[in-house]
Short mmCIF file of C-alpha atoms in Angstrom, two decimals:
data_model
loop_
_atom_site.label_atom_id
_atom_site.label_comp_id
_atom_site.label_asym_id
_atom_site.label_seq_id
_atom_site.Cartn_x
_atom_site.Cartn_y
_atom_site.Cartn_z
CA MET A 607 56.13 -50.69 202.54
CA SER A 608 55.23 -49.71 206.17
CA GLU A 609 54.56 -52.71 208.34
CA THR A 610 51.46 -50.88 209.65
CA THR A 611 49.67 -50.71 206.28
CA ASP A 612 50.65 -53.85 204.42
CA HIS A 613 46.95 -54.42 203.84
CA ARG A 614 47.31 -57.43 201.52
CA ALA A 615 49.50 -59.31 203.97
CA ALA A 616 47.33 -58.29 206.88
CA GLY A 617 44.06 -59.40 205.29
CA ALA A 618 45.13 -62.69 203.56
CA ALA A 619 44.21 -65.37 206.04
CA GLY A 620 42.38 -63.96 208.94
CA THR A 621 42.91 -66.71 211.50
CA ALA A 622 43.31 -64.67 214.82
CA SER A 623 41.03 -62.42 216.79
CA PRO A 624 41.90 -58.81 217.89
CA LEU A 625 43.26 -58.43 221.40
CA SER A 626 40.48 -58.08 223.90
CA PRO A 627 40.72 -54.71 225.81
CA GLY A 628 41.63 -55.28 229.39
CA SER A 629 44.32 -57.80 228.69
CA PRO A 630 47.90 -57.10 229.55
CA GLU A 631 48.72 -56.50 225.80
CA ALA A 632 45.71 -54.44 225.03
CA PRO A 633 46.04 -51.08 223.37
CA GLY A 634 45.88 -48.01 225.67
CA PRO A 635 43.15 -45.33 226.02
CA ARG A 636 41.66 -43.27 223.09
CA ALA A 637 44.90 -41.43 222.37
CA GLY A 638 46.66 -44.61 221.65
CA PHE A 639 44.05 -45.54 219.05
CA ALA A 640 44.13 -42.02 217.40
CA GLU A 641 47.98 -42.32 217.16
CA ARG A 642 47.78 -45.73 215.63
CA ALA A 643 45.25 -44.50 213.09
CA ALA A 644 47.50 -41.59 212.15
CA ARG A 645 50.46 -44.04 211.65
CA LEU A 646 48.30 -46.43 209.55
CA ASP A 647 47.00 -43.58 207.36
CA ALA A 648 50.50 -42.09 206.85
CA GLY A 649 51.69 -45.32 205.36
CA ASP A 650 48.50 -46.48 203.51
CA PRO A 651 49.38 -46.94 199.85
CA LEU A 652 45.82 -46.29 198.90
CA ALA A 653 45.41 -43.13 200.90
CA GLY A 654 45.90 -40.86 197.96
CA LEU A 655 42.86 -42.28 196.07
CA ARG A 656 40.74 -39.94 198.42
CA ASP A 657 41.95 -37.13 196.14
CA ARG A 658 39.98 -38.85 193.29
CA PHE A 659 36.73 -37.92 195.04
CA LEU A 660 34.98 -34.60 195.95
CA LEU A 661 35.18 -35.03 199.78
CA GLU A 662 35.96 -32.53 202.54
CA ARG A 663 39.46 -32.81 203.74
CA PRO A 664 39.88 -34.38 207.18
CA SER A 665 41.42 -31.02 208.41
CA ASP A 666 38.23 -29.20 207.51
CA GLY A 667 36.24 -28.26 210.55
CA ASP A 668 33.07 -29.63 209.14
CA ALA A 669 34.38 -32.63 207.39
CA ALA A 670 32.10 -35.72 207.79
CA VAL A 671 33.14 -39.27 208.22
CA TYR A 672 31.35 -40.87 205.39
CA LEU A 673 30.57 -44.53 206.13
CA ASP A 674 27.55 -45.00 203.93
CA GLY A 675 29.24 -45.92 200.66
CA ASN A 676 27.27 -49.29 200.88
CA SER A 677 24.20 -47.21 200.18
CA LEU A 678 25.55 -44.39 197.84
CA GLY A 679 29.07 -43.97 196.92
CA ALA A 680 30.91 -40.70 197.04
CA LEU A 681 31.17 -38.30 193.97
CA PRO A 682 34.35 -39.00 191.91
CA ALA A 683 36.04 -35.66 191.12
CA GLY A 684 36.02 -36.23 187.35
CA VAL A 685 32.29 -36.74 186.97
CA PRO A 686 30.99 -33.03 187.09
CA ALA A 687 33.26 -31.97 184.22
CA ARG A 688 32.39 -35.03 182.18
CA ILE A 689 28.77 -34.55 182.58
CA ALA A 690 29.09 -30.90 181.70
CA GLU A 691 30.82 -31.98 178.50
CA VAL A 692 28.17 -34.50 177.54
CA VAL A 693 25.42 -31.93 178.15
CA GLU A 694 27.08 -28.98 176.54
CA HIS A 695 28.96 -30.59 173.74
CA GLU A 696 27.64 -34.09 172.90
CA TRP A 697 23.96 -33.25 173.50
CA GLY A 698 24.10 -29.50 172.94
CA ARG A 699 26.24 -29.37 169.80
CA LEU A 700 26.48 -32.87 168.27
CA ARG A 701 22.94 -33.83 169.30
CA ILE A 702 21.84 -37.06 167.45
CA ARG A 703 25.31 -37.41 165.85
CA SER A 704 26.54 -38.38 169.35
CA TRP A 705 24.95 -41.87 169.14
CA THR A 706 27.81 -42.63 166.63
CA GLU A 707 30.45 -39.91 166.95
CA GLY A 708 30.10 -39.81 170.71
CA GLY A 709 30.03 -43.56 171.24
CA TRP A 710 26.68 -43.55 172.89
CA TRP A 711 25.35 -46.57 171.15
CA GLN A 712 28.27 -48.77 172.26
CA ALA A 713 28.25 -47.45 175.87
CA PRO A 714 26.38 -50.33 177.49
CA GLU A 715 28.89 -52.86 176.45
CA ARG A 716 31.92 -50.58 176.59
CA ILE A 717 31.16 -49.80 180.35
CA GLY A 718 30.38 -53.37 180.96
CA ASP A 719 33.90 -54.20 179.85
CA ARG A 720 35.15 -51.68 182.28
CA ILE A 721 33.33 -53.25 185.14
CA ALA A 722 34.35 -56.82 184.10
CA PRO A 723 37.82 -56.95 185.78
CA LEU A 724 36.49 -55.63 189.07
CA VAL A 725 34.20 -58.75 189.28
CA GLY A 726 36.59 -61.20 187.64
CA ALA A 727 34.94 -61.44 184.24
CA ALA A 728 36.57 -61.35 180.75
CA PRO A 729 35.25 -58.82 178.25
CA GLY A 730 32.11 -59.31 176.27
CA GLN A 731 29.94 -60.70 179.11
CA ILE A 732 28.62 -57.67 180.89
CA VAL A 733 26.01 -55.16 179.68
CA VAL A 734 25.17 -52.01 181.53
CA GLY A 735 21.62 -50.65 181.70
CA ASP A 736 18.28 -50.70 183.45
CA SER A 737 17.97 -51.27 187.19
CA THR A 738 19.06 -54.19 189.31
CA SER A 739 15.63 -55.27 189.66
CA VAL A 740 14.87 -55.30 185.91
CA ASN A 741 18.18 -57.11 185.22
CA LEU A 742 17.38 -59.71 187.93
CA TYR A 743 14.06 -60.42 186.37
CA LYS A 744 15.78 -60.97 182.97
CA ALA A 745 18.37 -63.18 184.56
CA LEU A 746 16.05 -65.37 186.50
CA VAL A 747 13.48 -65.96 183.75
CA ALA A 748 16.20 -66.75 181.16
CA ALA A 749 17.94 -69.11 183.67
CA VAL A 750 14.64 -71.01 184.14
CA ARG A 751 14.17 -71.28 180.38
CA ILE A 752 17.70 -72.50 179.91
CA ALA A 753 17.36 -75.05 182.66
CA GLN A 754 13.94 -76.31 181.33
CA GLU A 755 15.27 -76.78 177.76
CA GLY A 756 18.56 -78.33 178.83
CA ALA A 757 19.43 -81.88 179.90
CA PRO A 758 19.91 -82.02 183.61
CA GLY A 759 23.72 -82.01 184.63
CA THR A 760 24.85 -80.14 181.59
CA LEU A 761 24.17 -76.65 182.73
CA GLY A 762 27.23 -75.87 184.96
CA GLY A 763 30.03 -73.60 183.80
CA SER A 764 33.42 -74.49 182.29
CA GLY A 765 35.19 -72.63 185.17
CA ALA A 766 36.94 -74.14 188.08
CA ALA A 767 33.66 -74.68 189.95
CA GLY A 768 31.64 -76.51 187.26
CA PRO A 769 29.60 -79.49 188.08
CA ALA A 770 31.87 -82.27 187.14
CA GLY A 771 33.03 -83.91 190.27
CA ALA A 772 31.70 -81.18 192.53
CA PRO A 773 30.03 -82.70 195.53
CA ARG A 774 26.84 -81.10 196.66
CA GLY A 775 27.64 -78.54 199.25
CA ALA A 776 31.22 -78.43 198.52
CA GLY A 777 33.09 -75.56 200.05
CA SER A 778 29.98 -74.21 201.81
CA ALA A 779 30.39 -71.76 204.71
CA ASP A 780 28.09 -70.79 207.39
CA GLY A 781 26.28 -68.12 205.57
CA ALA A 782 22.91 -68.15 207.51
CA GLY A 783 21.87 -64.66 208.48
CA SER A 784 20.07 -63.66 211.75
CA ALA A 785 16.63 -64.72 211.98
CA ASP A 786 15.42 -61.10 211.84
CA GLY A 787 16.99 -60.69 208.48
CA GLN A 788 14.51 -63.04 206.71
CA VAL A 789 12.03 -61.35 204.45
CA GLY A 790 9.27 -63.85 205.16
CA LEU A 791 9.43 -66.02 202.15
CA PRO A 792 7.97 -69.37 203.20
CA SER A 793 9.74 -72.59 202.30
CA ALA A 794 6.65 -73.94 200.48
CA PRO A 795 3.77 -72.00 198.85
CA ALA A 796 0.91 -71.28 201.26
CA ALA A 797 -2.61 -72.35 200.37
CA ASP A 798 -3.34 -68.89 199.08
CA GLY A 799 -1.39 -65.82 198.06
CA PRO A 800 1.12 -65.05 195.27
CA LEU A 801 3.48 -67.96 196.07
CA ALA A 802 0.70 -70.53 195.82
CA ARG A 803 -0.32 -68.99 192.52
CA ALA A 804 3.26 -69.13 191.36
CA GLY A 805 3.36 -72.87 192.10
CA SER A 806 -0.05 -73.64 190.41
CA LEU A 807 0.58 -72.25 186.98
CA PRO A 808 0.94 -74.76 184.12
CA ARG A 809 4.41 -75.54 183.01
CA PRO A 810 5.18 -73.81 179.73
CA ALA A 811 5.16 -75.85 176.65
CA GLY A 812 8.57 -77.43 175.95
CA ALA A 813 9.69 -77.30 179.47
CA GLY A 814 12.42 -79.69 180.17
CA GLY A 815 11.80 -82.88 182.30
CA GLY A 816 8.68 -84.73 183.14
CA GLY A 817 8.84 -87.11 180.17
CA GLU A 818 9.42 -90.90 180.43
CA GLY A 819 12.96 -91.50 181.65
CA SER A 820 13.76 -87.76 181.53
CA GLY A 821 13.35 -87.01 185.27
CA PRO A 822 11.11 -84.46 186.93
CA PRO A 823 10.64 -80.99 185.39
CA ARG A 824 12.91 -78.26 186.52
CA ASP A 825 10.11 -76.13 188.05
CA GLU A 826 11.65 -74.79 191.21
CA ILE A 827 13.38 -71.56 192.06
CA LEU A 828 15.47 -71.39 195.20
CA VAL A 829 15.77 -67.98 196.95
CA ASP A 830 18.16 -66.87 199.68
CA ALA A 831 15.79 -66.58 202.67
CA GLU A 832 17.57 -63.50 203.96
CA THR A 833 17.57 -61.78 200.67
CA PHE A 834 16.94 -58.07 199.91
CA PRO A 835 13.16 -57.83 199.78
CA THR A 836 13.09 -56.66 196.05
CA ASP A 837 14.94 -59.74 195.08
CA GLY A 838 12.17 -61.87 196.63
CA TYR A 839 9.46 -59.93 194.89
CA ILE A 840 11.19 -60.29 191.52
CA ALA A 841 11.68 -64.04 192.21
CA GLU A 842 7.92 -64.41 192.90
CA SER A 843 7.17 -62.67 189.63
CA ALA A 844 9.65 -64.82 187.62
CA ALA A 845 8.05 -67.98 189.26
CA ARG A 846 4.60 -66.86 188.00
CA MET A 847 6.04 -66.22 184.56
CA THR A 848 7.67 -69.61 184.21
CA GLY A 849 5.32 -71.79 186.02
CA CYS A 850 7.68 -72.52 188.80
CA ARG A 851 7.21 -72.79 192.48
CA ILE A 852 9.57 -70.70 194.84
CA ARG A 853 11.31 -72.03 197.96
CA ALA A 854 13.27 -69.88 200.27
CA VAL A 855 16.29 -71.49 202.32
CA PRO A 856 19.12 -69.89 204.17
CA ALA A 857 22.04 -69.07 201.92
CA ALA A 858 24.36 -71.44 203.51
CA GLU A 859 21.99 -74.29 202.65
CA ILE A 860 21.30 -73.49 199.07
CA GLY A 861 23.66 -76.02 197.52
CA ALA A 862 22.36 -78.73 199.78
CA ALA A 863 18.71 -77.94 199.06
CA CYS A 864 19.08 -78.13 195.23
CA GLY A 865 17.48 -81.12 193.83
CA PRO A 866 16.31 -82.64 190.54
CA ARG A 867 13.50 -80.15 190.19
CA THR A 868 15.61 -77.02 190.86
CA ALA A 869 15.98 -74.81 187.83
CA VAL A 870 17.82 -71.89 189.38
CA ALA A 871 18.98 -70.61 192.73
CA LEU A 872 19.19 -66.80 193.58
CA VAL A 873 21.82 -65.86 196.15
CA ASN A 874 23.10 -62.58 197.54
CA HIS A 875 26.84 -62.51 197.66
CA VAL A 876 26.73 -60.20 200.79
CA ASP A 877 23.80 -59.86 203.19
CA TYR A 878 22.78 -56.42 202.96
CA ARG A 879 21.77 -56.10 206.55
CA THR A 880 24.67 -58.03 208.40
CA GLY A 881 27.41 -57.70 205.97
CA ARG A 882 27.86 -61.56 205.91
CA LEU A 883 29.83 -62.72 202.91
CA HIS A 884 28.35 -65.91 201.44
CA ASP A 885 30.37 -68.71 199.82
CA LEU A 886 30.08 -67.96 196.11
CA PRO A 887 32.63 -70.81 194.86
CA GLY A 888 31.14 -73.55 197.03
CA THR A 889 27.55 -72.66 196.45
CA THR A 890 28.00 -72.37 192.73
CA ALA A 891 29.83 -75.72 192.60
CA ALA A 892 26.98 -77.34 194.62
CA VAL A 893 24.23 -75.83 192.62
CA HIS A 894 26.00 -77.01 189.37
CA ALA A 895 26.49 -80.51 190.82
CA ALA A 896 22.57 -80.65 191.13
CA GLY A 897 22.26 -79.63 187.42
CA ALA A 898 20.85 -76.30 188.14
CA LEU A 899 21.90 -72.67 187.35
CA VAL A 900 22.73 -69.90 189.92
CA VAL A 901 22.18 -66.25 189.73
CA TRP A 902 24.24 -64.09 192.08
CA ASP A 903 23.34 -60.54 193.34
CA LEU A 904 26.57 -58.55 193.63
CA CYS A 905 25.16 -55.27 194.83
CA HIS A 906 27.29 -55.38 198.07
CA SER A 907 30.31 -57.04 196.74
CA ALA A 908 31.02 -55.33 193.34
CA GLY A 909 33.90 -52.93 193.89
CA ALA A 910 34.32 -54.11 197.57
CA LEU A 911 36.09 -57.47 197.07
CA PRO A 912 37.16 -59.99 194.48
CA VAL A 913 34.30 -61.96 193.02
CA GLY A 914 35.74 -64.31 190.50
CA LEU A 915 32.78 -64.75 188.15
CA ASP A 916 34.68 -66.56 185.40
CA ALA A 917 36.96 -68.49 187.69
CA HIS A 918 34.09 -69.86 189.66
CA GLY A 919 31.89 -70.63 186.69
CA VAL A 920 29.07 -68.36 187.64
CA ASP A 921 26.22 -68.52 185.11
CA LEU A 922 24.46 -65.09 185.65
CA ALA A 923 24.93 -62.17 187.98
CA VAL A 924 23.48 -58.83 188.50
CA GLY A 925 24.70 -55.75 190.49
CA CYS A 926 24.18 -52.16 191.02
CA THR A 927 26.87 -49.44 190.39
CA TYR A 928 25.92 -46.62 192.93
CA LYS A 929 27.41 -48.20 195.91
CA TYR A 930 31.09 -49.28 195.84
CA LEU A 931 31.38 -48.37 192.14
CA ASN A 932 30.33 -44.87 192.89
CA GLY A 933 28.27 -44.38 189.81
CA GLY A 934 25.76 -41.89 191.33
CA PRO A 935 22.20 -41.98 192.58
CA GLY A 936 20.25 -44.29 190.32
CA SER A 937 23.11 -45.16 188.10
CA PRO A 938 22.45 -48.07 185.74
CA ALA A 939 22.94 -51.67 186.98
CA PHE A 940 24.79 -54.45 185.11
CA LEU A 941 23.97 -57.98 183.93
CA TYR A 942 26.54 -60.69 183.48
CA VAL A 943 25.84 -63.72 181.30
CA ARG A 944 28.42 -66.26 180.99
CA ARG A 945 29.78 -66.44 177.37
CA ASP A 946 28.72 -70.09 176.70
CA LEU A 947 25.17 -69.26 177.86
CA GLN A 948 24.70 -66.11 175.82
CA SER A 949 23.35 -67.95 172.63
CA ARG A 950 20.66 -69.55 175.04
CA PHE A 951 19.83 -66.30 176.90
CA ASP A 952 16.16 -65.80 176.10
CA SER A 953 15.26 -62.48 177.72
CA PRO A 954 11.65 -62.01 178.98
CA LEU A 955 11.99 -58.36 177.96
CA PRO A 956 13.04 -58.34 174.32
CA GLY A 957 13.47 -54.80 173.05
CA TRP A 958 14.64 -53.07 169.95
CA ASN A 959 18.04 -52.43 171.47
CA SER A 960 18.84 -56.07 171.76
CA HIS A 961 17.50 -56.87 168.23
CA ALA A 962 20.01 -58.39 165.76
CA ASP A 963 18.96 -55.49 163.35
CA PRO A 964 17.77 -52.73 165.73
CA PHE A 965 17.12 -50.22 162.87
CA GLY A 966 15.50 -52.61 160.53
CA MET A 967 12.18 -52.32 162.45
CA ALA A 968 11.15 -55.81 161.74
CA PRO A 969 7.77 -56.95 163.05
CA SER A 970 9.30 -59.98 164.76
CA TYR A 971 12.08 -60.18 167.24
CA ALA A 972 15.54 -61.73 166.44
CA PRO A 973 18.07 -61.50 169.24
CA ALA A 974 21.50 -59.99 168.71
CA ASP A 975 24.46 -62.11 169.55
CA GLY A 976 26.52 -61.70 172.76
CA ALA A 977 25.94 -59.52 175.83
CA VAL A 978 23.92 -57.20 173.72
CA ARG A 979 20.98 -59.57 174.32
CA GLY A 980 20.72 -58.14 177.76
CA ARG A 981 19.73 -54.62 176.52
CA VAL A 982 16.01 -53.63 176.25
CA GLY A 983 15.31 -50.06 175.31
CA THR A 984 17.20 -46.79 174.79
CA PRO A 985 19.90 -46.42 177.49
CA ASP A 986 19.93 -43.54 179.94
CA ILE A 987 22.96 -41.79 178.46
CA LEU A 988 23.61 -39.11 181.11
CA SER A 989 23.72 -41.64 184.01
CA MET A 990 25.67 -44.16 182.01
CA LEU A 991 28.33 -41.71 181.13
CA ALA A 992 28.56 -40.39 184.63
CA LEU A 993 29.12 -44.00 185.59
CA GLU A 994 31.90 -44.32 183.04
CA ALA A 995 33.61 -41.27 184.36
CA ALA A 996 33.25 -42.51 187.86
CA LEU A 997 35.01 -45.81 186.99
CA GLU A 998 38.18 -43.83 186.25
CA VAL A 999 38.99 -43.86 189.92
CA TRP A 1000 39.82 -47.50 189.51
CA ASP A 1001 42.64 -46.75 187.06
CA GLY A 1002 45.71 -48.56 188.55
CA VAL A 1003 43.85 -49.89 191.54
CA ALA A 1004 43.61 -53.75 192.18
CA VAL A 1005 40.39 -54.95 193.83
CA GLU A 1006 42.63 -57.28 195.88
CA ASP A 1007 44.31 -54.38 197.56
CA VAL A 1008 40.91 -52.74 198.19
CA ARG A 1009 39.76 -55.95 199.91
CA ALA A 1010 42.84 -56.21 202.10
CA LYS A 1011 42.40 -52.57 203.24
CA SER A 1012 38.76 -53.22 203.78
CA LEU A 1013 39.39 -56.08 206.14
CA ALA A 1014 42.07 -54.05 207.97
CA LEU A 1015 39.78 -51.07 208.39
CA THR A 1016 36.85 -53.26 209.55
CA ASP A 1017 39.11 -54.97 212.04
CA PHE A 1018 40.42 -51.72 213.39
CA PHE A 1019 36.99 -50.23 213.76
CA LEU A 1020 35.75 -53.39 215.66
CA GLU A 1021 38.75 -53.10 217.91
CA CYS A 1022 38.01 -49.40 218.53
CA VAL A 1023 34.32 -50.07 219.29
CA ALA A 1024 35.23 -52.88 221.67
CA ALA A 1025 37.72 -50.56 223.46
CA TYR A 1026 35.40 -47.45 223.64
CA VAL A 1027 31.87 -48.77 224.02
CA PRO A 1028 30.72 -50.14 227.47
CA ARG A 1029 29.95 -53.70 227.58
CA GLY A 1030 26.52 -54.75 226.46
CA ARG A 1031 25.66 -51.49 224.63
CA VAL A 1032 26.06 -53.01 221.06
CA GLU A 1033 26.09 -56.39 219.59
CA CYS A 1034 28.06 -57.03 216.34
CA VAL A 1035 26.11 -59.04 213.79
CA THR A 1036 28.84 -58.98 211.13
CA PRO A 1037 31.06 -62.01 211.18
CA ALA A 1038 34.60 -61.64 212.51
CA ALA A 1039 35.82 -64.21 210.25
CA HIS A 1040 37.38 -62.57 207.09
CA ALA A 1041 36.15 -65.29 204.82
CA GLU A 1042 32.57 -64.43 205.99
CA ARG A 1043 32.74 -60.53 206.07
CA GLY A 1044 31.86 -58.02 203.43
CA SER A 1045 32.94 -54.45 203.53
CA GLN A 1046 30.59 -53.15 206.22
CA VAL A 1047 30.00 -53.62 209.86
CA ALA A 1048 26.53 -53.90 211.43
CA LEU A 1049 25.99 -53.23 215.13
CA ARG A 1050 22.69 -53.89 216.78
CA CYS A 1051 21.83 -51.50 219.66
CA GLU A 1052 18.84 -50.16 221.47
CA ASP A 1053 17.20 -47.06 220.02
CA ALA A 1054 19.34 -47.52 216.77
CA GLU A 1055 17.33 -45.01 214.73
CA GLU A 1056 17.79 -42.24 217.28
CA VAL A 1057 21.50 -43.19 217.83
CA MET A 1058 22.15 -43.01 213.99
CA ARG A 1059 20.41 -39.72 213.83
CA GLU A 1060 22.70 -38.22 216.45
CA LEU A 1061 25.86 -39.86 214.90
CA ILE A 1062 24.91 -37.98 211.62
CA ALA A 1063 24.39 -34.70 213.47
CA ARG A 1064 27.81 -35.07 214.86
CA GLY A 1065 29.34 -35.83 211.45
CA VAL A 1066 29.55 -39.61 211.38
CA VAL A 1067 27.28 -40.73 208.46
CA GLY A 1068 26.25 -44.39 208.44
CA ASP A 1069 22.78 -45.71 208.06
CA PHE A 1070 19.98 -47.62 209.93
CA ARG A 1071 17.98 -50.59 209.06
CA ARG A 1072 14.88 -51.65 211.03
CA PRO A 1073 14.45 -52.52 213.63
CA ASP A 1074 17.74 -52.10 215.47
CA VAL A 1075 20.81 -52.16 213.07
CA LEU A 1076 23.42 -49.51 212.65
CA ARG A 1077 25.40 -50.05 209.34
CA PHE A 1078 28.81 -48.73 208.71
CA GLY A 1079 30.17 -49.16 205.17
CA PHE A 1080 33.92 -48.98 204.69
CA THR A 1081 34.83 -47.94 201.08
CA PRO A 1082 38.74 -48.13 201.17
CA LEU A 1083 39.07 -45.82 198.11
CA TYR A 1084 38.32 -42.91 200.38
CA VAL A 1085 37.89 -44.00 203.92
CA GLY A 1086 40.80 -44.12 206.27
CA TYR A 1087 41.76 -45.44 209.71
CA ALA A 1088 41.20 -42.00 211.33
CA ASP A 1089 37.77 -42.18 210.01
CA ALA A 1090 37.17 -45.61 211.64
CA GLU A 1091 38.56 -44.29 215.02
CA ARG A 1092 36.51 -41.04 214.98
CA ALA A 1093 33.24 -43.12 214.15
CA ALA A 1094 33.92 -45.43 217.05
CA ARG A 1095 34.73 -42.56 219.37
CA VAL A 1096 31.62 -40.58 218.45
CA LEU A 1097 29.41 -43.83 218.77
CA ALA A 1098 30.70 -44.42 222.22
CA ASP A 1099 30.06 -40.79 223.23
CA VAL A 1100 26.47 -40.83 221.91
CA LEU A 1101 25.76 -44.21 223.64
CA ALA A 1102 27.33 -42.97 226.91
CA GLU A 1103 25.12 -39.76 226.85
CA ARG A 1104 22.03 -41.71 226.16
CA HIS A 1105 22.67 -44.40 228.77
CA PRO A 1106 24.88 -43.12 231.58
CA GLY A 1107 26.41 -45.73 233.71
CA GLY A 1108 27.04 -49.24 232.79
CA GLY A 1109 30.49 -50.99 232.27
CA PRO A 1110 33.48 -48.89 231.65
CA PRO A 1111 34.84 -48.14 228.21
CA GLY A 1112 36.87 -51.06 226.98
CA ALA A 1113 34.89 -53.55 228.93
CA GLY A 1114 33.80 -55.47 225.86
CA GLY A 1115 36.24 -57.05 223.40
CA THR A 1116 35.75 -58.13 219.97
CA GLY A 1117 35.68 -61.96 220.22
CA GLY A 1118 34.73 -61.55 223.91
CA GLY A 1119 32.58 -58.62 225.18
CA LEU A 1120 31.43 -57.46 221.85
CA PRO A 1121 28.70 -60.12 221.26
CA GLY A 1122 28.48 -61.51 217.76
CA ALA A 1123 31.97 -60.46 216.59
CA GLY A 1124 33.74 -63.41 218.04
CA GLY A 1125 35.15 -66.34 216.31
CA PRO A 1126 38.14 -66.87 214.07
CA GLY A 1127 39.13 -64.56 211.34
CA ALA A 1128 40.03 -61.14 212.48
CA ARG A 1129 43.61 -60.12 212.27
CA ASP A 1130 45.73 -59.83 215.46
CA THR A 1131 46.89 -56.15 215.88
CA ALA A 1132 49.66 -55.34 218.35
CA ALA A 1133 49.79 -52.29 220.53
CA ASP A 1134 52.09 -50.54 218.23
CA GLY A 1135 49.82 -50.81 215.30
CA SER A 1136 51.60 -53.41 213.48
CA HIS A 1137 49.86 -56.48 211.98
CA THR A 1138 51.22 -59.53 213.66
CA THR A 1139 49.28 -62.24 211.96
CA PRO A 1140 48.97 -62.44 208.18
CA GLY A 1141 45.27 -62.57 207.34
CA GLY A 1142 42.00 -62.13 204.31
CA SER A 1143 16.91 -53.42 204.14
CA GLN A 1144 15.13 -52.15 202.26
CA ALA A 1145 15.44 -48.35 202.73
CA THR A 1146 13.28 -47.09 205.51
CA PRO A 1147 11.62 -43.91 204.50
CA GLY A 1148 11.85 -41.24 207.24
CA GLY A 1149 14.77 -43.05 209.09
CA PRO A 1150 18.30 -41.44 209.39
CA GLY A 1151 20.90 -42.50 206.82
CA THR A 1152 18.36 -44.33 204.54
CA GLY A 1153 18.35 -43.90 200.91
CA SER A 1154 17.19 -45.35 197.78
CA GLY A 1155 19.84 -48.15 197.89
CA ALA A 1156 20.13 -51.08 200.22
#
């Protein structure tokens, strides 16, 4: 394999910082970066995966650089024909027979098993259907019910990060997001308003704890303070439903904040605004050590990096499929329930699809066994089968290789930005450390909305989050190094035209003059392009590059 594109070696540890432009060893002008990008792309073992998508060729005059796969993934090439087949044959000719002959009825679990290896789960633990918000509501309420009926200290998983011997806060990383990333959830309910009402509801009959010698009741839900707003809304509703109070704390402090009253913690694996990767193994272990459960939101990590749900003993998780899994706009979400918790999973939304005898039409509800319990009503077959076809792009692809290329791409992009953009024009709010970085780069700049609008007009598609963040999502299945170099070059041109003067291009370096991107973790990249150090918002209507997905 070419030394310039050994992504797995280059992204494994992440202990050094890129060279700061202006140093004696720094790369040359723009031509040097463009040449390096061409060499990297030529030797990239994942480069051919781009052909599995319906995208313009880089040689096309109107080809766009698409860096918004963290909002909506590109269209896999096999999806249109599959949807046509479903519409014309399965729906058009077989009609109702397709529920059995076409495998429609089993689709939620079958597709869940296809997603499972991408998030580190064994088969039989993931069901596909509904939206992320609906699945999150199911997961949170069910987790509280499990915690309230179970003995404290017995709720953790059987995986490597279970509660036995796990110190509180073990393995935690600095996951606190920027202050402006918070959604305003107070650390304690106010005197009035929905959070106060959530804390004042009576505890359901049979809730665990509170009896003599049994310890306090498990009546608290912890929420990542920088969470995507909808997660906060759902958590508030789940708290009202279960008689819990809700408390928001920074993601890095979730483990330490768990106490004897905590029922469940809700954490985002990757911060949707900054791209910060939170410590899933350490946080899960710490929550389990406190006798509570944890629900992870994988919307910005599923399909972008290894998750390890089973290995780390995660209790429940949810995620969308229209970002890095490329399932299409509004494609169904997924719900993970660890196998040993499935018999205790008490959904707040019981439906006929999750009934033990769905066609028996019994007046009372009896839940089915296994992951099927996560179903509610009739699945959206067209979207679901489009997702199934989209997942074929992962055939023969290891998510570890995707992660390594993601880190190499984002390292290279940050290096180009540092070399091209005058000092002080942008601030990187995405961590440089590989262990703390997802698959996006977020840059804060003045007039960010107008800047993104101009970038899109010039063929570089990212997105904008209020008030001042440019987001660039790197999907290694179809994004290359030339894309990263072009995006940085066009960004520099737009900023130079909007604000003439200032420091010369290359005056700011990642880890130095590019504020916010410093610190350990980015791979050292030599001038010849070789890797010298082994390494590892809510949508805003009317704004450029914003869509239905965070």
